[in-house]
């Protein structure tokens, strides 16, 4: 589909921090920086500094700087790397049924991952497009090396974190399917708001109509109408572009 080529901002491999060039001091400083950044990520929770250093070498871990609007990966690129977000914001898109259609599947922020299931799958290409919505940095982890590490049953803490991240992605994929199974747009909105509360998000949802419409799988006109209807029925509160669910006590009155 032509949609796979809509975001053709070329990546710049030179923005990856090199680990096989320069003198020994530069390489050591680069490794130290990577290890320090790794230790703050959930994917390496419980791993010692020594374990992180070994993982850097075994998994060919690098840091890549990404520009706003840059296409990180897509369905025409090989699924060779696991991505861990160090900073910035990234959106995951998949092709729709219509030519040139893109569907927002997930938003990734600091600590989130993409591709943790790749080592146990036999994918030849990435299943989705990853687009940088803001300038940021990614931790790149080699898929083939990770597959070999899993087979050797070494570094159990990292492997457990890898499976936990994969399970989390599966859970949110199930949520997305459940969301799209709702026929009424208003029900999709209410379900999405309820999930935000269940996840501990007490802050109002600031509506980005194009992004929200894409995530809910509806057009913007339907979204406008559904929000207006919910507001009129007092099933949501809206102040400017911020919307929340009413308190339970108020709903019963």
Coordinates of N, CA and C in Angstrom, one line a residue:
X1 N 0.8 -1.2 0.0 CA 0.0 0.0 0.0 C 0.9 1.3 0.0
X2 N 0.4 2.3 -0.7 CA 1.1 3.6 -0.7 C 1.2 4.2 0.7
X3 N 0.3 3.8 1.6 CA 0.3 4.3 3.0 C 1.6 4.0 3.7
X4 N 2.2 2.9 3.3 CA 3.5 2.6 3.9 C 4.6 3.5 3.6
X5 N 4.4 4.4 2.7 CA 5.5 5.3 2.3 C 5.1 6.8 2.5
X6 N 4.1 7.0 3.3 CA 3.6 8.4 3.5 C 4.6 9.2 4.3
X7 N 5.3 8.6 5.3 CA 6.2 9.3 6.1 C 7.6 8.9 5.7
X8 N 8.2 9.6 4.8 CA 9.4 9.2 4.2 C 10.6 10.0 4.7
X9 N 10.5 10.6 5.9 CA 11.7 11.3 6.5 C 12.8 10.3 6.7
X10 N 13.9 10.5 6.1 CA 15.0 9.5 6.2 C 15.6 9.5 7.5
X11 N 15.9 8.3 8.1 CA 16.6 8.3 9.3 C 18.1 8.5 9.0
X12 N 18.8 9.0 10.0 CA 20.2 9.3 9.8 C 21.0 8.5 10.8
X13 N 21.6 7.4 10.3 CA 22.4 6.5 11.1 C 23.5 7.1 11.9
X14 N 24.0 8.3 11.4 CA 25.1 9.0 12.0 C 24.7 9.5 13.4
X15 N 23.4 9.6 13.7 CA 22.9 10.1 15.0 C 23.0 9.0 16.0
X16 N 23.3 7.8 15.7 CA 23.5 6.8 16.6 C 24.8 7.0 17.3
X17 N 24.9 6.8 18.6 CA 26.2 6.9 19.3 C 27.1 5.7 18.9
X18 N 28.2 6.0 18.3 CA 29.1 4.9 17.9 C 29.7 4.2 19.0
X19 N 29.9 2.8 18.9 CA 30.6 2.1 19.9 C 31.8 1.3 19.4
X20 N 32.0 1.4 18.1 CA 33.1 0.6 17.5 C 34.2 1.5 16.9
X21 N 34.1 2.8 17.1 CA 35.0 3.7 16.5 C 35.6 4.6 17.6
X22 N 36.6 5.4 17.3 CA 37.2 6.3 18.2 C 38.2 5.5 19.1
X23 N 38.8 6.2 20.1 CA 39.8 5.6 21.0 C 39.1 4.9 22.2
X24 N 39.9 4.3 23.0 CA 39.4 3.5 24.1 C 38.6 4.3 25.1
X25 N 39.1 5.5 25.4 CA 38.5 6.4 26.3 C 37.1 6.8 25.8
X26 N 37.0 7.2 24.6 CA 35.7 7.6 24.0 C 34.7 6.4 24.1
X27 N 35.2 5.2 23.8 CA 34.3 4.0 23.8 C 33.8 3.8 25.2
X28 N 34.7 3.9 26.2 CA 34.3 3.7 27.6 C 33.3 4.7 28.1
X29 N 33.5 6.0 27.7 CA 32.6 7.0 28.1 C 31.2 6.8 27.4
X30 N 31.2 6.3 26.2 CA 29.9 6.0 25.5 C 29.2 4.9 26.2
X31 N 30.0 3.8 26.6 CA 29.4 2.7 27.3 C 28.8 3.1 28.6
X32 N 29.6 3.9 29.3 CA 29.1 4.4 30.6 C 27.8 5.2 30.5
X33 N 27.7 6.0 29.5 CA 26.5 6.8 29.2 C 25.3 5.8 29.0
X34 N 25.5 4.8 28.1 CA 24.5 3.9 27.8 C 24.0 3.1 29.0
X35 N 25.0 2.6 29.8 CA 24.7 1.9 31.1 C 23.9 2.7 32.0
X36 N 24.3 4.0 32.2 CA 23.5 4.9 33.1 C 22.1 5.1 32.6
X37 N 21.9 5.3 31.3 CA 20.5 5.4 30.8 C 19.7 4.1 30.9
X38 N 20.4 3.0 30.7 CA 19.7 1.7 30.8 C 19.2 1.5 32.2
X39 N 19.9 1.8 33.2 CA 19.6 1.5 34.6 C 18.3 2.2 35.0
X40 N 17.8 3.2 34.3 CA 16.6 3.9 34.6 C 15.4 3.4 33.9
X41 N 15.6 2.4 33.1 CA 14.5 1.8 32.3 C 13.9 0.5 32.9
X42 N 12.6 0.4 32.8 CA 11.9 -0.8 33.4 C 12.5 -2.1 32.7
X43 N 12.9 -2.0 31.5 CA 13.4 -3.2 30.8 C 14.6 -3.8 31.4
X44 N 15.3 -3.0 32.2 CA 16.5 -3.5 32.9 C 16.4 -3.4 34.4
X45 N 15.2 -3.4 34.9 CA 15.0 -3.3 36.3 C 15.5 -4.6 37.0
X46 N 16.3 -4.3 38.1 CA 16.9 -5.4 38.8 C 18.2 -5.9 38.3
X47 N 18.7 -5.4 37.2 CA 20.0 -5.7 36.6 C 21.1 -4.9 37.3
X48 N 22.2 -5.5 37.6 CA 23.3 -4.7 38.2 C 24.0 -4.0 37.1
X49 N 24.9 -3.1 37.6 CA 25.7 -2.3 36.6 C 26.6 -3.2 35.8
X50 N 27.1 -4.3 36.4 CA 27.9 -5.2 35.7 C 27.1 -6.0 34.6
X51 N 25.9 -6.4 35.0 CA 25.0 -7.0 34.1 C 24.6 -6.1 32.9
X52 N 24.4 -4.8 33.2 CA 24.1 -3.9 32.1 C 25.2 -3.7 31.2
X53 N 26.4 -3.7 31.7 CA 27.6 -3.6 30.9 C 27.7 -4.8 29.9
X54 N 27.5 -6.0 30.5 CA 27.6 -7.2 29.7 C 26.5 -7.2 28.6
X55 N 25.3 -6.7 29.0 CA 24.2 -6.7 28.0 C 24.5 -5.7 26.9
X56 N 25.1 -4.6 27.2 CA 25.5 -3.6 26.1 C 26.3 -4.3 25.1
X57 N 27.3 -5.1 25.5 CA 28.1 -5.8 24.5 C 27.4 -6.9 23.8
X58 N 26.7 -7.7 24.6 CA 26.0 -8.9 24.0 C 24.9 -8.6 23.0
X59 N 24.1 -7.5 23.4 CA 22.9 -7.2 22.6 C 23.2 -6.0 21.7
X60 N 24.4 -5.6 21.5 CA 24.8 -4.5 20.6 C 23.9 -3.2 20.9
X61 N 23.8 -2.8 22.1 CA 22.8 -1.7 22.5 C 23.5 -0.4 22.2
X62 N 22.6 0.4 21.5 CA 23.1 1.8 21.1 C 22.0 2.8 21.5
X63 N 22.4 4.1 21.4 CA 21.4 5.1 21.6 C 21.3 5.9 20.3
X64 N 20.0 6.2 19.9 CA 19.8 6.9 18.7 C 19.0 8.1 19.0
X65 N 19.4 9.3 18.5 CA 18.7 10.5 18.6 C 17.8 10.7 17.4
X66 N 16.5 11.1 17.7 CA 15.5 11.1 16.7 C 14.9 12.6 16.6
X67 N 14.7 13.0 15.4 CA 14.1 14.3 15.1 C 12.6 14.2 15.2
X68 N 11.9 15.4 15.5 CA 10.5 15.4 15.4 C 10.0 15.1 14.0
X69 N 9.0 14.3 13.8 CA 8.5 13.9 12.5 C 9.3 12.8 11.8
X70 N 10.3 12.3 12.4 CA 11.1 11.3 11.7 C 10.4 9.9 11.8
X71 N 10.5 9.2 10.7 CA 10.0 7.8 10.7 C 11.1 6.9 11.2
X72 N 10.9 6.3 12.3 CA 11.9 5.4 12.9 C 11.9 4.1 12.3
X73 N 10.8 3.5 12.0 CA 10.7 2.2 11.3 C 9.3 2.1 10.7
X74 N 9.2 1.1 9.7 CA 7.9 1.0 9.0 C 7.9 -0.5 8.5
X75 N 6.7 -0.8 7.8 CA 6.5 -2.1 7.3 C 7.5 -2.5 6.2
X76 N 8.2 -1.6 5.7 CA 9.2 -1.9 4.6 C 10.6 -2.1 5.1
X77 N 10.7 -2.0 6.5 CA 12.0 -2.1 7.1 C 12.1 -3.4 7.9
X78 N 13.2 -4.0 8.0 CA 13.4 -5.3 8.7 C 13.2 -5.1 10.2
X79 N 12.6 -6.1 10.8 CA 12.4 -6.0 12.3 C 13.6 -6.5 13.0
X80 N 14.7 -5.7 13.0 CA 16.0 -6.1 13.6 C 16.3 -5.5 14.9
X81 N 15.4 -4.6 15.4 CA 15.8 -3.9 16.7 C 14.5 -3.8 17.6
X82 N 14.8 -4.0 18.9 CA 13.8 -3.6 19.9 C 14.1 -2.2 20.3
X83 N 13.0 -1.4 20.5 CA 13.2 0.1 20.8 C 12.6 0.4 22.1
X84 N 13.4 1.1 22.9 CA 13.0 1.5 24.2 C 13.1 3.0 24.3
X85 N 12.0 3.7 24.7 CA 12.0 5.2 24.6 C 12.7 5.8 25.9
X86 N 13.8 6.5 25.6 CA 14.5 7.2 26.6 C 13.9 8.6 26.9
X87 N 13.5 9.3 25.8 CA 12.9 10.6 25.9 C 12.0 10.8 24.6
X88 N 11.1 11.8 24.7 CA 10.3 12.1 23.6 C 9.0 11.4 23.6
X89 N 8.3 11.5 22.4 CA 7.0 10.9 22.3 C 6.9 10.2 20.9
X90 N 6.4 9.0 20.8 CA 6.3 8.3 19.5 C 4.9 7.7 19.3
X91 N 4.4 7.7 18.1 CA 3.1 7.1 17.8 C 3.3 5.9 16.9
X92 N 2.6 4.9 17.2 CA 2.6 3.6 16.4 C 1.4 3.6 15.5
X93 N 1.6 3.5 14.2 CA 0.5 3.5 13.2 C 0.6 2.2 12.4
X94 N -0.6 1.7 12.0 CA -0.7 0.6 11.1 C -1.6 0.9 9.9
X95 N -1.4 0.2 8.8 CA -2.2 0.5 7.6 C -3.6 0.1 7.8
X96 N -4.5 0.9 7.3 CA -6.0 0.6 7.4 C -6.4 -0.2 6.2
X97 N -7.7 -0.4 6.1 CA -8.2 -1.2 4.9 C -8.1 -0.4 3.6
X98 N -8.3 0.9 3.7 CA -8.2 1.8 2.5 C -6.8 2.2 2.2
X99 N -6.6 2.3 0.9 CA -5.2 2.8 0.5 C -4.9 4.1 1.1
X100 N -3.7 4.3 1.5 CA -3.2 5.6 2.1 C -3.8 5.8 3.5
X101 N -4.6 4.9 4.1 CA -5.1 5.1 5.4 C -4.2 4.6 6.5
X102 N -4.0 5.4 7.5 CA -3.2 5.1 8.7 C -4.0 5.1 9.9
X103 N -3.8 4.2 10.8 CA -4.6 4.0 12.1 C -3.6 4.1 13.3
X104 N -3.9 5.0 14.2 CA -3.1 5.2 15.4 C -3.4 4.0 16.3
X105 N -2.4 3.2 16.7 CA -2.5 2.1 17.5 C -2.1 2.3 18.9
X106 N -1.0 3.1 19.1 CA -0.5 3.2 20.5 C 0.4 4.5 20.5
X107 N 0.5 5.1 21.7 CA 1.4 6.2 21.9 C 2.4 5.7 22.9
X108 N 3.7 6.0 22.6 CA 4.8 5.6 23.4 C 5.5 6.8 24.1
X109 N 5.7 6.7 25.4 CA 6.4 7.7 26.1 C 7.6 7.1 26.8
X110 N 8.3 7.9 27.7 CA 9.5 7.4 28.4 C 9.2 6.1 29.1
X111 N 10.1 5.1 28.8 CA 10.0 3.8 29.5 C 9.2 2.8 28.7
X112 N 8.5 3.2 27.7 CA 7.7 2.3 26.9 C 8.6 1.6 25.8
X113 N 8.2 0.5 25.3 CA 9.0 -0.3 24.4 C 8.2 -0.6 23.1
X114 N 8.9 -0.9 22.1 CA 8.3 -1.4 20.8 C 9.2 -2.6 20.3
X115 N 8.5 -3.7 20.0 CA 9.2 -4.8 19.4 C 9.8 -5.8 20.4
X116 N 9.3 -5.8 21.6 CA 9.9 -6.8 22.6 C 9.5 -8.3 22.2
X117 N 8.5 -8.4 21.4 CA 8.1 -9.8 21.0 C 8.9 -10.3 19.8
X118 N 9.6 -9.4 19.1 CA 10.4 -9.8 17.9 C 11.3 -11.0 18.1
X119 N 12.0 -11.1 19.2 CA 13.0 -12.2 19.4 C 12.3 -13.6 19.3
X120 N 11.0 -13.7 19.7 CA 10.4 -15.0 19.7 C 9.4 -15.1 18.5
X121 N 9.5 -14.2 17.6 CA 8.7 -14.3 16.3 C 9.6 -14.4 15.1
X122 N 9.1 -14.7 14.0 CA 9.9 -14.9 12.8 C 9.5 -13.8 11.8
X123 N 9.4 -12.6 12.2 CA 9.0 -11.5 11.3 C 10.1 -11.1 10.4
X124 N 9.8 -10.9 9.2 CA 10.8 -10.4 8.3 C 10.8 -8.8 8.2
X125 N 9.7 -8.2 8.6 CA 9.6 -6.8 8.6 C 8.8 -6.3 9.8
X126 N 8.9 -5.0 10.1 CA 8.2 -4.4 11.2 C 6.7 -4.5 10.9
X127 N 5.9 -4.8 11.9 CA 4.4 -4.9 11.7 C 3.7 -3.5 11.7
X128 N 4.5 -2.4 12.0 CA 3.8 -1.1 12.1 C 4.9 0.0 11.8
X129 N 4.3 1.2 11.6 CA 5.2 2.4 11.4 C 5.3 3.1 12.8
X130 N 6.5 3.5 13.1 CA 6.8 4.3 14.3 C 7.2 5.7 13.9
X131 N 6.5 6.7 14.4 CA 6.8 8.1 14.0 C 7.0 8.9 15.2
X132 N 8.1 9.7 15.2 CA 8.4 10.6 16.3 C 7.6 11.8 16.3
X133 N 6.7 11.9 17.3 CA 5.9 13.1 17.5 C 6.6 14.3 18.1
X134 N 7.7 14.0 18.8 CA 8.6 15.0 19.4 C 10.0 14.5 19.3
X135 N 11.0 15.4 19.4 CA 12.4 15.0 19.4 C 12.7 14.2 20.6
X136 N 13.5 13.1 20.4 CA 13.7 12.3 21.5 C 14.9 11.3 21.3
X137 N 15.1 10.4 22.2 CA 16.1 9.4 22.1 C 15.6 8.0 22.3
X138 N 16.1 7.0 21.6 CA 15.7 5.6 21.7 C 16.9 4.8 22.0
X139 N 16.7 3.7 22.8 CA 17.7 2.7 23.0 C 17.4 1.6 22.0
X140 N 18.4 1.2 21.2 CA 18.3 0.2 20.2 C 18.9 -1.1 20.7
X141 N 18.1 -2.2 20.7 CA 18.6 -3.5 21.1 C 18.5 -4.5 20.0
X142 N 19.6 -5.2 19.6 CA 19.6 -6.1 18.5 C 18.7 -7.3 18.8
X143 N 17.8 -7.6 17.8 CA 16.8 -8.7 18.0 C 17.5 -10.1 17.9
X144 N 18.3 -10.3 17.0 CA 19.0 -11.6 16.8 C 19.8 -11.9 18.1
X145 N 20.5 -10.9 18.6 CA 21.4 -11.2 19.8 C 20.5 -11.5 21.0
X146 N 19.3 -10.8 21.1 CA 18.4 -11.0 22.2 C 17.8 -12.5 22.1
X147 N 17.5 -12.9 20.8 CA 17.0 -14.3 20.6 C 18.0 -15.3 21.1
X148 N 19.3 -15.1 20.8 CA 20.3 -16.0 21.2 C 20.5 -16.0 22.8
X149 N 20.4 -14.8 23.4 CA 20.5 -14.7 24.8 C 19.4 -15.5 25.5
X150 N 18.1 -15.3 25.0 CA 17.0 -16.1 25.6 C 17.2 -17.6 25.5
X151 N 17.8 -18.0 24.4 CA 18.0 -19.5 24.2 C 19.1 -20.0 25.1
X152 N 20.0 -19.1 25.5 CA 21.1 -19.6 26.5 C 20.6 -19.5 27.9
X153 N 19.4 -19.0 28.2 CA 18.8 -18.9 29.5 C 19.7 -18.1 30.5
X154 N 20.4 -17.1 29.9 CA 21.2 -16.2 30.8 C 20.5 -14.9 31.0
X155 N 20.9 -14.2 32.0 CA 20.3 -12.9 32.4 C 18.8 -13.0 32.6
X156 N 18.4 -13.8 33.6 CA 17.0 -14.0 33.8 C 16.2 -12.8 34.2
X157 N 16.8 -11.8 34.9 CA 16.1 -10.6 35.2 C 15.7 -9.8 33.9
X158 N 16.6 -9.7 33.0 CA 16.3 -8.9 31.8 C 15.3 -9.7 31.0
X159 N 15.4 -11.0 30.9 CA 14.4 -11.8 30.1 C 13.0 -11.7 30.7
X160 N 12.9 -11.7 32.1 CA 11.6 -11.5 32.7 C 11.0 -10.2 32.4
X161 N 11.9 -9.1 32.4 CA 11.4 -7.8 32.1 C 10.9 -7.7 30.7
X162 N 11.6 -8.4 29.8 CA 11.3 -8.5 28.4 C 9.9 -9.1 28.2
X163 N 9.7 -10.2 28.9 CA 8.4 -10.9 28.7 C 7.3 -10.0 29.4
X164 N 7.6 -9.3 30.5 CA 6.6 -8.4 31.1 C 6.2 -7.3 30.1
X165 N 7.2 -6.8 29.4 CA 6.9 -5.7 28.5 C 6.1 -6.2 27.3
X166 N 6.4 -7.4 26.9 CA 5.6 -8.1 25.8 C 4.1 -8.3 26.2
X167 N 4.0 -8.8 27.5 CA 2.6 -9.0 28.0 C 1.8 -7.7 28.1
X168 N 2.5 -6.6 28.5 CA 1.9 -5.3 28.6 C 1.4 -4.9 27.2
X169 N 2.2 -5.0 26.2 CA 1.8 -4.7 24.8 C 0.6 -5.5 24.4
X170 N 0.6 -6.8 24.7 CA -0.5 -7.6 24.4 C -1.8 -7.2 25.0
X171 N -1.6 -6.8 26.3 CA -2.8 -6.3 27.0 C -3.4 -5.0 26.4
X172 N -2.5 -4.1 26.0 CA -3.1 -2.9 25.4 C -3.6 -3.2 24.0
X173 N -3.1 -4.2 23.3 CA -3.6 -4.6 22.0 C -5.0 -5.1 22.2
X174 N -5.2 -5.9 23.3 CA -6.5 -6.5 23.6 C -7.5 -5.3 23.9
X175 N -7.0 -4.3 24.6 CA -7.8 -3.2 24.9 C -8.3 -2.5 23.7
X176 N -7.4 -2.3 22.7 CA -7.7 -1.6 21.5 C -8.8 -2.4 20.7
X177 N -8.7 -3.7 20.7 CA -9.7 -4.5 20.0 C -11.1 -4.4 20.7
X178 N -11.0 -4.3 22.0 CA -12.3 -4.1 22.8 C -12.9 -2.8 22.5
X179 N -12.0 -1.8 22.4 CA -12.5 -0.4 22.1 C -13.2 -0.4 20.7
X180 N -12.5 -1.0 19.7 CA -13.1 -0.9 18.4 C -14.3 -1.8 18.2
X181 N -14.6 -2.7 19.2 CA -15.8 -3.5 19.1 C -17.0 -2.7 19.5
X182 N -16.8 -1.6 20.1 CA -18.0 -0.7 20.5 C -18.5 -0.1 19.3
X183 N -19.8 -0.2 19.0 CA -20.5 0.3 17.8 C -20.6 1.8 17.9
X184 N -21.1 2.3 19.1 CA -21.3 3.7 19.3 C -20.0 4.5 19.6
X185 N -19.8 5.6 18.9 CA -18.7 6.4 19.2 C -18.6 6.9 20.6
X186 N -19.8 7.2 21.2 CA -19.9 7.7 22.5 C -19.4 6.7 23.5
X187 N -19.7 5.4 23.3 CA -19.2 4.3 24.1 C -17.7 4.2 24.1
X188 N -17.1 4.4 22.9 CA -15.7 4.3 22.8 C -15.0 5.4 23.6
X189 N -15.6 6.6 23.6 CA -15.1 7.7 24.4 C -15.1 7.4 25.8
X190 N -16.3 7.0 26.3 CA -16.5 6.7 27.7 C -15.6 5.6 28.2
X191 N -15.4 4.5 27.4 CA -14.5 3.4 27.7 C -13.1 3.9 27.8
X192 N -12.6 4.7 26.9 CA -11.3 5.3 26.9 C -11.0 6.1 28.1
X193 N -12.0 7.0 28.5 CA -11.9 7.8 29.7 C -11.8 6.9 31.0
X194 N -12.6 5.9 31.0 CA -12.6 5.0 32.2 C -11.3 4.3 32.3
X195 N -10.7 3.9 31.2 CA -9.4 3.2 31.3 C -8.3 4.2 31.8
X196 N -8.4 5.4 31.4 CA -7.4 6.4 31.9 C -7.5 6.5 33.4
X197 N -8.7 6.5 33.9 CA -8.9 6.5 35.4 C -8.3 5.3 36.0
X198 N -8.6 4.1 35.4 CA -8.1 2.8 36.0 C -6.6 2.8 36.0
X199 N -6.0 3.5 35.0 CA -4.5 3.5 34.9 C -3.9 4.5 35.8
X200 N -4.8 5.2 36.6 CA -4.3 6.2 37.6 C -4.1 7.6 37.0
X201 N -4.7 7.8 35.8 CA -4.6 9.1 35.2 C -5.8 10.0 35.6
X202 N -5.6 10.8 36.6 CA -6.6 11.7 37.2 C -6.7 13.0 36.5
X203 N -5.7 13.3 35.7 CA -5.7 14.6 35.0 C -6.7 14.6 33.8
X204 N -7.3 15.7 33.5 CA -8.3 15.7 32.4 C -7.7 15.3 31.1
X205 N -8.5 14.7 30.2 CA -8.0 14.4 28.9 C -8.0 15.7 28.0
X206 N -6.9 16.1 27.6 CA -6.8 17.3 26.7 C -7.0 16.8 25.3
X207 N -8.1 17.2 24.6 CA -8.5 16.6 23.4 C -7.6 17.1 22.2
X208 N -7.0 16.2 21.5 CA -6.3 16.4 20.3 C -7.2 15.7 19.3
X209 N -8.2 16.4 18.6 CA -9.2 15.8 17.9 C -8.7 14.8 16.8
X210 N -7.7 15.2 16.0 CA -7.2 14.3 14.9 C -6.6 13.0 15.6
X211 N -5.8 13.2 16.6 CA -5.2 12.0 17.2 C -6.2 11.1 17.9
X212 N -7.1 11.7 18.6 CA -8.2 10.9 19.4 C -9.1 10.2 18.4
X213 N -9.4 10.9 17.3 CA -10.3 10.3 16.3 C -9.6 9.1 15.6
X214 N -8.3 9.2 15.4 CA -7.5 8.2 14.8 C -7.4 7.0 15.8
X215 N -7.2 7.3 17.0 CA -7.1 6.2 18.0 C -8.4 5.4 18.2
X216 N -9.5 6.2 18.2 CA -10.8 5.6 18.4 C -11.3 4.9 17.2
X217 N -10.7 5.2 16.0 CA -11.1 4.6 14.8 C -12.4 5.2 14.2
X218 N -12.5 6.5 14.4 CA -13.7 7.3 13.9 C -13.2 8.5 13.1
X219 N -14.2 9.1 12.4 CA -13.8 10.4 11.8 C -14.1 11.6 12.7
X220 N -13.5 12.7 12.5 CA -13.6 13.8 13.4 C -15.0 14.4 13.5
X221 N -15.8 14.3 12.5 CA -17.2 14.8 12.6 C -18.0 14.0 13.6
X222 N -17.8 12.6 13.5 CA -18.5 11.8 14.5 C -18.0 12.0 15.9
X223 N -16.7 12.3 16.0 CA -16.2 12.6 17.3 C -16.7 13.8 17.9
X224 N -16.8 14.9 17.1 CA -17.4 16.2 17.6 C -18.8 16.0 18.1
X225 N -19.6 15.3 17.3 CA -21.0 15.0 17.6 C -21.2 14.2 18.9
X226 N -20.3 13.2 19.0 CA -20.4 12.3 20.2 C -20.1 13.0 21.5
X227 N -19.0 13.8 21.4 CA -18.6 14.6 22.6 C -19.7 15.6 23.0
X228 N -20.3 16.3 22.0 CA -21.4 17.2 22.2 C -22.6 16.5 22.9
X229 N -22.9 15.3 22.4 CA -24.0 14.6 22.9 C -23.7 14.1 24.4
X230 N -22.5 13.7 24.6 CA -22.2 13.2 26.0 C -22.2 14.4 27.0
X231 N -21.7 15.5 26.5 CA -21.7 16.7 27.3 C -23.1 17.2 27.6
X232 N -24.0 17.2 26.7 CA -25.4 17.6 26.8 C -26.1 16.6 27.8
X233 N -25.8 15.3 27.8 CA -26.4 14.3 28.6 C -25.7 14.3 30.0
X234 N -24.7 15.2 30.2 CA -23.9 15.3 31.4 C -23.2 14.0 31.8
X235 N -22.8 13.2 30.8 CA -22.0 12.0 31.0 C -20.5 12.3 31.0
X236 N -20.1 13.5 30.6 CA -18.8 14.0 30.7 C -18.8 15.4 31.0
X237 N -17.7 15.9 31.6 CA -17.5 17.3 31.9 C -16.5 17.9 30.9
X238 N -16.7 19.0 30.3 CA -15.8 19.6 29.3 C -15.5 21.0 29.7
X239 N -14.3 21.4 29.9 CA -13.8 22.8 30.0 C -12.8 23.1 29.0
X240 N -13.2 23.9 28.0 CA -12.2 24.1 26.9 C -12.0 22.8 26.1
X241 N -10.8 22.4 26.0 CA -10.4 21.1 25.3 C -10.2 20.0 26.3
X242 N -10.5 20.2 27.6 CA -10.3 19.2 28.6 C -11.6 18.5 29.0
X243 N -11.6 17.2 29.0 CA -12.8 16.4 29.3 C -12.5 15.4 30.4
X244 N -13.5 15.2 31.3 CA -13.3 14.2 32.3 C -14.7 13.5 32.5
X245 N -14.6 12.3 33.2 CA -15.9 11.7 33.6 C -16.4 12.3 34.9
X246 N -17.7 12.4 35.0 CA -18.2 13.0 36.3 C -18.0 12.0 37.4
X247 N -17.9 12.6 38.7 CA -17.8 11.7 39.8 C -19.0 10.8 40.0
X248 N -18.7 9.6 40.6 CA -19.8 8.6 40.8 C -20.9 9.2 41.5
X249 N -20.7 10.0 42.6 CA -21.8 10.5 43.4 C -22.7 11.4 42.6
X250 N -22.1 12.2 41.7 CA -22.8 13.1 40.9 C -23.6 12.4 39.8
X251 N -23.1 11.2 39.4 CA -23.8 10.5 38.4 C -25.1 9.9 38.9
X252 N -25.2 9.6 40.2 CA -26.3 9.0 40.8 C -27.4 10.0 41.2
X253 N -27.1 11.3 41.1 CA -28.1 12.3 41.5 C -29.1 12.5 40.3

